[in-house]
Amino acid sequence: MRPETETELAELVAGAAGPLRIIGGGTRDIGRPVNGEVLSVAGLTGVELYEPGALTLVARAGTPLAEIEALLATENQRLAFEPMDHRSLLGSKGVPTIGAVVAANISGPRRIQVGAARDFALGVRFVDGRGQVLKNGGRVMKNVTGYDLVKLMAGSRGTLGVLSEVSLKVMAVLEAEVTLVKRGLGAAEGVGALSAALGSPFDVSGAAHLDTTAEGETRIRLEGLAGSVAYRTKALQDGICAGWENVEGEASANLWREVRDVLPFAGVNGEVWRISVKPTDGPELSAMIAQNGVEHQAIFDWGGGLVWLLVEGAPNAGAKVIRQQVDICGGHATLVRAPEALRGRLAVFQPEPASVAAITGQIRDKYDPKGILNSGLMGP
Amino acid sequence: MHMPPSDPTILARKPQIVARLQAVLPKGAVLHDPAETRAYECDALAAYRCPPLCAVLPGSTDEVAAVMRICFEEGVPVVPRGAGTSLAGGALPTEDSVILGVARLNEVLETDYDNRFIRVGAGRTNLAVTGAVEADGFFYAPDPSSQLACVIAGNIAMNSGGAHCLKYGVTTNNLMGVTMVMADGEVVEFGGPHLDAGGLDVLGLICGSEGQLGIVTEATLRILAKPEGARPVLIGFDNSEVAGACVSDIIQAGILPVAIEFMDRVCIRASEAHARSGYPDCEAMLIIEVEGSEVEITDQLERIIAIARRHNPIELRESESEEESARIWLGRKSAFGAMGQINDYMCLDGTIPVSELPYVLRRIGEMSVEFGLDVGNVFHAGDGNMHPLILYDANKPGDLEKCEAFGAEILKLCVEVGGCLTGEHGVGVEKRELMHTQFTDPDIEAQMRLKDVFDPGWLLNPAKVFPLEASRARRSG
């Protein structure tokens, strides 16, 4: 099924005889395998409104992300939350869509500074499990009219409704960028430097430590007006980052594409976990997981708080140990890349405490009473 | 404005209900004498007031849970209250409701600079959150004008913004986790010091739910390192539309000031009489603030001033000292109070696309003539969040009704041009009946279904947010 309009989409959902598997570009197959007829949103395309002076863009959910990025570039603007492209990591093909970026709350390294996809989503239109067209939010920056279903839809991965349109806040591309790079720090030391930089007034827009090479690499990004970036670079190099090397322009951008898309784990055997914890817990978490027998490589983004783990050869992708350790420090872990059979057996998303699961279960029942929308995708 | 009739069976049981509440709370934490509860009869939307059944002031999450269990068992509506600064009637009680004030939950529970968060009791004032961390070079970004008085619980309930949210976002963008007491007294944690949700973003739903889903007792908030400096520039224009165009040009040029505030002549004059900030006497004035290092401030201001000059400003003044900056902001922050010196006023909060500013300002001017009521405009221009202040005389029969009708027309206009009814104050009782101008019946139903999940008996702040007719069956169920 590939509707071309929102009305068709609503009719298809209302008339669905059984479960549906909702996809945009199909490049991010994350979650429990879903049975059901494929409902592709890729036919709902087109930018409906773009007002550079109001920093707003409204597009149908199936609009290719690349098309939106190209349009924004003509006005020197961008999606500031830096959505990850999963194709290299997951080995998927296809065309990422803007709807999926919102539906899965996909953000990148700049999330630590400016916020996630959910923070830039101003409004949504969607079709719920009854086939009802609904809207929430709008196209203005500040809007507290009624409940914020935009946040609820962002990250619900098609389990509450099928997005038909999203409106987003966009931002200017900044004039200059510099990355400060240091090799040879251990994870704890590297993340310590990231914390110090993020706690400085120098407006860090990327903070990552990669443990994927023998010596490790720690990176701090500064963006803004050229004079300001130069000043802040020097300020950091005079203190927290004494002796760090600078990388500028396109070379700097490449370093962050590597972090954003988790490229060190692309095309390499093994399962990949994505874990969100308190930043200073990242290195300790990784050490405890290793101590408990699950060998891995780690990339720490978001100042240490976003931990990507590549696990190879551990039974069940090391799920037991990893879940145990994440429970100890608090946070959540998602098994982003694993063979379908394994994702069928294991909880892919963080199991919720019973009190929270009772609420989210009922929310799903309210929006998808027949249980036909990506049923079980986010399930335990 | 109507409120649903009170339940006489609850009023009849007042002594038992008060006794049960007194049994679980410390002495002095249950106010039930009408003289004691007078302060809880209204919030900052003072045109409407009503005595509650009683008011309780618990001092811990456990005490809140105990209160909620009792109210749940007794079927008594609960109206959560922060500092009572709501401009939308969010804390307006009914006679059969218990006001649950969280102001005593005001402790700092944890401060973590390495991870850039603070955990506080939800009754802590907004300014006292920054107060707890500023000596160490940090601040909490959302800054509603009432920040000296308003508390975090209310900020979360209304998803409050402020002047500086152009850069830093509103409450929902700075809220990491909450401890919430559910309608039946169960205590549940959502989020925490890590980023984003592992499953559904329930925290995102809670923020802005106007106290209808639970009682937030603790909050984990993102704190940020304070920039090295900040400096405002004042720009006066002889025409509001030109000021609006200047805002749009600045934003499109890729400059991101932390605040762009707009005041019109009515507000400028009122504020000058009060705060003496040295504002120019002109049709429209912008206060644009940038921050960062000296290099960055100078660079940004140069660019802003170059753009402003293209719009022929009649005054352009960069602040030259900390003291002058403080005085410039004092005028803006006291604008509401200054307007109150002129007459009673109603403060609106609609948001519009920035590109529609000139048109909407012109229409408001025309409507002001039609309704025969003066309007002052003072608002966050960078994000299109308007605050028209309609002046009226509460002692003049019919004036309030005329003012309400005028206000409703302005809000409908905001929706018409692609905006919304409320940008940061919330719906409360004030804009409840206007929800239909922005939402279809199914949109409203979809929101009410979420309240059904958290509060199946509709006991929490029940007569708010949704049009009374739309929520009636649920409230009386």
mmCIF file of C-alpha atoms in Angstrom, chain A residues 51-55 75 77 105 107 111-116 118-119 128 130 132-149 151-152 154-156 159-160 169 171-175 194-196 198-203 224-228 231-232 274 276-281 302-303 330-332 334 349-350 352 355-356 358-360 362-364 366-367 378, chain B residues 110 112 114-117 138 158-159 161-162 165-167 170 172-173 182 186 188-190 193-202 204-205 207-210 212-213 222 225-228 248 251-252 254 256 293 295-296 299-300 303 349 351-356 380 383 385 417-427 435 438-440 442-443 446-447 449-454 465-466:
data_model
loop_
_atom_site.group_PDB
_atom_site.id
_atom_site.type_symbol
_atom_site.label_atom_id
_atom_site.label_comp_id
_atom_site.label_asym_id
_atom_site.label_seq_id
_atom_site.Cartn_x
_atom_site.Cartn_y
_atom_site.Cartn_z
ATOM 1 C CA GLU A 51 9.535 30.509 5.292
ATOM 2 C CA PRO A 52 13.236 31.187 5.834
ATOM 3 C CA GLY A 53 12.449 34.439 7.689
ATOM 4 C CA ALA A 54 10.307 32.545 10.171
ATOM 5 C CA LEU A 55 12.686 29.561 10.355
ATOM 6 C CA GLU A 75 18.822 29.744 2.019
ATOM 7 C CA GLN A 77 19.750 26.974 6.576
ATOM 8 C CA ASN A 105 13.319 11.138 16.972
ATOM 9 C CA SER A 107 19.221 13.385 16.133
ATOM 10 C CA ARG A 111 21.658 17.322 20.061
ATOM 11 C CA ILE A 112 23.771 18.075 23.120
ATOM 12 C CA GLN A 113 23.683 21.793 22.308
ATOM 13 C CA VAL A 114 20.475 22.561 20.414
ATOM 14 C CA GLY A 115 18.121 19.704 21.209
ATOM 15 C CA ALA A 116 16.743 16.608 19.525
ATOM 16 C CA ARG A 118 11.529 16.273 19.085
ATOM 17 C CA ASP A 119 12.648 19.752 20.122
ATOM 18 C CA ASP A 128 -4.402 7.125 14.179
ATOM 19 C CA ARG A 130 -8.941 4.176 13.735
ATOM 20 C CA GLN A 132 -8.864 9.321 11.941
ATOM 21 C CA VAL A 133 -6.827 12.287 10.676
ATOM 22 C CA LEU A 134 -5.506 14.297 13.632
ATOM 23 C CA LYS A 135 -3.290 17.298 14.080
ATOM 24 C CA ASN A 136 -1.343 18.822 16.945
ATOM 25 C CA GLY A 137 1.042 21.709 17.356
ATOM 26 C CA GLY A 138 1.369 23.988 14.371
ATOM 27 C CA ARG A 139 4.034 25.980 12.595
ATOM 28 C CA VAL A 140 4.969 28.511 15.254
ATOM 29 C CA MET A 141 7.899 28.357 17.675
ATOM 30 C CA LYS A 142 5.871 28.699 20.838
ATOM 31 C CA ASN A 143 2.657 26.826 21.228
ATOM 32 C CA VAL A 144 1.141 25.464 24.426
ATOM 33 C CA THR A 145 -2.413 25.127 23.128
ATOM 34 C CA GLY A 146 -3.664 21.791 24.453
ATOM 35 C CA TYR A 147 -1.523 18.745 25.132
ATOM 36 C CA ASP A 148 1.790 18.338 23.347
ATOM 37 C CA LEU A 149 1.149 15.331 21.144
ATOM 38 C CA LYS A 151 6.511 15.173 21.545
ATOM 39 C CA LEU A 152 4.523 12.001 22.057
ATOM 40 C CA ALA A 154 8.194 12.038 17.976
ATOM 41 C CA GLY A 155 9.840 8.747 18.887
ATOM 42 C CA SER A 156 6.647 6.666 18.792
ATOM 43 C CA THR A 159 2.964 2.828 16.872
ATOM 44 C CA LEU A 160 0.483 5.583 17.768
ATOM 45 C CA LYS A 169 11.949 24.687 13.088
ATOM 46 C CA MET A 171 18.152 27.211 11.686
ATOM 47 C CA ALA A 172 20.913 29.067 9.909
ATOM 48 C CA VAL A 173 24.091 27.288 8.857
ATOM 49 C CA LEU A 174 26.772 28.876 10.965
ATOM 50 C CA GLU A 175 29.649 30.705 9.387
ATOM 51 C CA LEU A 194 34.219 16.855 27.291
ATOM 52 C CA SER A 195 32.379 17.612 30.547
ATOM 53 C CA ALA A 196 34.760 20.450 31.318
ATOM 54 C CA LEU A 198 30.526 21.587 27.973
ATOM 55 C CA GLY A 199 30.572 23.265 31.366
ATOM 56 C CA SER A 200 32.536 26.214 29.984
ATOM 57 C CA PRO A 201 30.885 29.306 28.476
ATOM 58 C CA PHE A 202 32.319 28.442 25.050
ATOM 59 C CA ASP A 203 29.161 26.977 23.543
ATOM 60 C CA GLY A 224 29.448 30.244 14.998
ATOM 61 C CA LEU A 225 30.665 33.512 13.583
ATOM 62 C CA ALA A 226 34.279 33.233 12.445
ATOM 63 C CA GLY A 227 35.651 35.715 14.974
ATOM 64 C CA SER A 228 33.812 34.084 17.822
ATOM 65 C CA TYR A 231 38.214 33.344 20.114
ATOM 66 C CA ARG A 232 36.613 30.299 21.698
ATOM 67 C CA ARG A 274 22.751 2.719 21.400
ATOM 68 C CA SER A 276 21.680 6.992 26.696
ATOM 69 C CA VAL A 277 22.991 7.634 30.215
ATOM 70 C CA LYS A 278 24.194 10.488 32.335
ATOM 71 C CA PRO A 279 27.353 11.649 30.465
ATOM 72 C CA THR A 280 29.892 10.886 33.183
ATOM 73 C CA ASP A 281 28.423 7.380 33.555
ATOM 74 C CA TRP A 302 26.825 13.816 23.581
ATOM 75 C CA GLY A 303 29.632 14.507 26.006
ATOM 76 C CA GLY A 330 19.847 4.649 34.916
ATOM 77 C CA GLY A 331 19.067 5.416 31.292
ATOM 78 C CA HIS A 332 18.073 3.343 28.304
ATOM 79 C CA THR A 334 18.372 0.082 22.265
ATOM 80 C CA PHE A 349 14.010 -1.077 23.338
ATOM 81 C CA GLN A 350 14.549 -0.461 27.020
ATOM 82 C CA GLU A 352 9.914 0.147 30.997
ATOM 83 C CA SER A 355 4.238 1.759 36.343
ATOM 84 C CA VAL A 356 5.397 3.451 33.138
ATOM 85 C CA ALA A 358 1.006 0.517 32.263
ATOM 86 C CA ILE A 359 0.678 4.091 31.030
ATOM 87 C CA THR A 360 2.362 3.649 27.655
ATOM 88 C CA GLN A 362 -2.888 2.312 27.620
ATOM 89 C CA ILE A 363 -1.781 5.230 25.441
ATOM 90 C CA ARG A 364 -1.181 2.751 22.612
ATOM 91 C CA LYS A 366 -6.249 4.616 22.950
ATOM 92 C CA TYR A 367 -4.559 5.545 19.682
ATOM 93 C CA MET A 378 8.678 -1.251 20.538
ATOM 94 C CA GLU B 110 21.011 17.452 43.629
ATOM 95 C CA ASP B 112 25.662 18.070 39.055
ATOM 96 C CA ASP B 114 29.742 17.662 35.191
ATOM 97 C CA ASN B 115 26.444 16.451 33.802
ATOM 98 C CA ARG B 116 24.825 19.885 33.719
ATOM 99 C CA PHE B 117 21.611 19.249 35.596
ATOM 100 C CA PHE B 138 25.531 28.211 35.515
ATOM 101 C CA MET B 158 2.152 25.424 31.294
ATOM 102 C CA ASN B 159 5.418 24.692 29.430
ATOM 103 C CA GLY B 161 8.751 30.262 27.991
ATOM 104 C CA GLY B 162 10.222 33.684 28.540
ATOM 105 C CA CYS B 165 13.714 31.178 24.750
ATOM 106 C CA LEU B 166 14.468 32.311 21.217
ATOM 107 C CA LYS B 167 17.868 30.735 21.757
ATOM 108 C CA VAL B 170 10.988 26.720 26.509
ATOM 109 C CA THR B 172 9.983 21.265 27.560
ATOM 110 C CA ASN B 173 13.382 21.733 25.897
ATOM 111 C CA MET B 182 -0.629 10.088 39.804
ATOM 112 C CA GLU B 186 1.024 6.225 42.881
ATOM 113 C CA VAL B 188 6.071 7.433 39.072
ATOM 114 C CA GLU B 189 9.397 8.666 37.651
ATOM 115 C CA PHE B 190 9.666 9.833 34.041
ATOM 116 C CA PRO B 193 19.563 12.989 33.905
ATOM 117 C CA HIS B 194 20.073 11.142 30.605
ATOM 118 C CA LEU B 195 18.790 12.564 27.302
ATOM 119 C CA ASP B 196 15.618 11.537 25.477
ATOM 120 C CA ALA B 197 13.171 8.736 26.138
ATOM 121 C CA GLY B 198 13.891 5.053 25.595
ATOM 122 C CA GLY B 199 10.278 4.432 24.611
ATOM 123 C CA LEU B 200 7.355 6.824 24.251
ATOM 124 C CA ASP B 201 8.174 10.395 25.267
ATOM 125 C CA VAL B 202 5.684 10.591 28.131
ATOM 126 C CA GLY B 204 7.056 15.488 26.621
ATOM 127 C CA LEU B 205 3.340 14.900 27.071
ATOM 128 C CA CYS B 207 5.073 19.088 30.117
ATOM 129 C CA GLY B 208 2.321 21.510 29.205
ATOM 130 C CA SER B 209 -0.552 19.313 30.397
ATOM 131 C CA GLU B 210 -1.735 22.050 32.778
ATOM 132 C CA GLN B 212 -4.330 17.506 34.404
ATOM 133 C CA LEU B 213 -2.211 14.358 34.322
ATOM 134 C CA ARG B 222 19.103 21.137 32.315
ATOM 135 C CA ALA B 225 27.136 27.509 31.559
ATOM 136 C CA LYS B 226 26.549 31.228 31.699
ATOM 137 C CA PRO B 227 27.844 33.095 28.651
ATOM 138 C CA GLU B 228 30.702 35.491 29.260
ATOM 139 C CA SER B 248 12.286 38.996 10.040
ATOM 140 C CA ILE B 251 16.390 36.133 11.682
ATOM 141 C CA GLN B 252 16.796 35.379 8.011
ATOM 142 C CA GLY B 254 21.241 33.813 10.288
ATOM 143 C CA LEU B 256 20.535 34.281 16.587
ATOM 144 C CA SER B 293 32.346 36.783 24.354
ATOM 145 C CA VAL B 295 34.200 39.490 20.130
ATOM 146 C CA GLU B 296 30.937 37.715 19.498
ATOM 147 C CA ASP B 299 30.272 41.103 15.770
ATOM 148 C CA GLN B 300 26.581 40.209 16.200
ATOM 149 C CA ARG B 303 25.408 42.889 11.862
ATOM 150 C CA ASP B 349 -0.676 35.211 24.480
ATOM 151 C CA THR B 351 1.570 33.156 18.659
ATOM 152 C CA ILE B 352 1.777 33.925 14.953
ATOM 153 C CA PRO B 353 4.277 33.211 12.195
ATOM 154 C CA VAL B 354 6.844 36.034 12.369
ATOM 155 C CA SER B 355 6.071 36.956 8.760
ATOM 156 C CA GLU B 356 2.500 37.857 9.767
ATOM 157 C CA HIS B 380 8.591 38.202 22.119
ATOM 158 C CA ASP B 383 9.286 33.780 17.940
ATOM 159 C CA ASN B 385 4.627 35.136 20.625
ATOM 160 C CA VAL B 417 -2.875 33.414 10.037
ATOM 161 C CA GLY B 418 -1.354 30.062 10.972
ATOM 162 C CA GLY B 419 -0.626 30.611 14.641
ATOM 163 C CA CYS B 420 -2.144 29.443 17.894
ATOM 164 C CA LEU B 421 -4.194 30.559 20.888
ATOM 165 C CA THR B 422 -1.438 30.460 23.451
ATOM 166 C CA GLY B 423 2.324 30.467 23.207
ATOM 167 C CA GLU B 424 3.345 30.188 26.843
ATOM 168 C CA HIS B 425 0.531 30.995 29.283
ATOM 169 C CA GLY B 426 -1.624 27.947 28.686
ATOM 170 C CA VAL B 427 -5.319 27.456 27.978
ATOM 171 C CA MET B 435 -10.080 25.450 21.487
ATOM 172 C CA GLN B 438 -7.743 25.682 16.517
ATOM 173 C CA PHE B 439 -8.770 22.041 16.791
ATOM 174 C CA THR B 440 -11.413 19.758 15.305
ATOM 175 C CA PRO B 442 -11.442 14.557 16.907
ATOM 176 C CA ASP B 443 -8.248 16.550 17.730
ATOM 177 C CA ALA B 446 -7.524 12.617 20.973
ATOM 178 C CA GLN B 447 -6.135 14.853 23.711
ATOM 179 C CA ARG B 449 -8.160 10.263 25.627
ATOM 180 C CA LEU B 450 -4.721 10.860 27.098
ATOM 181 C CA LYS B 451 -6.209 12.382 30.206
ATOM 182 C CA ASP B 452 -8.410 9.267 30.452
ATOM 183 C CA VAL B 453 -5.222 7.192 30.765
ATOM 184 C CA PHE B 454 -3.689 9.218 33.592
ATOM 185 C CA VAL B 465 -8.150 23.198 28.829
ATOM 186 C CA PHE B 466 -11.069 21.515 27.031
#
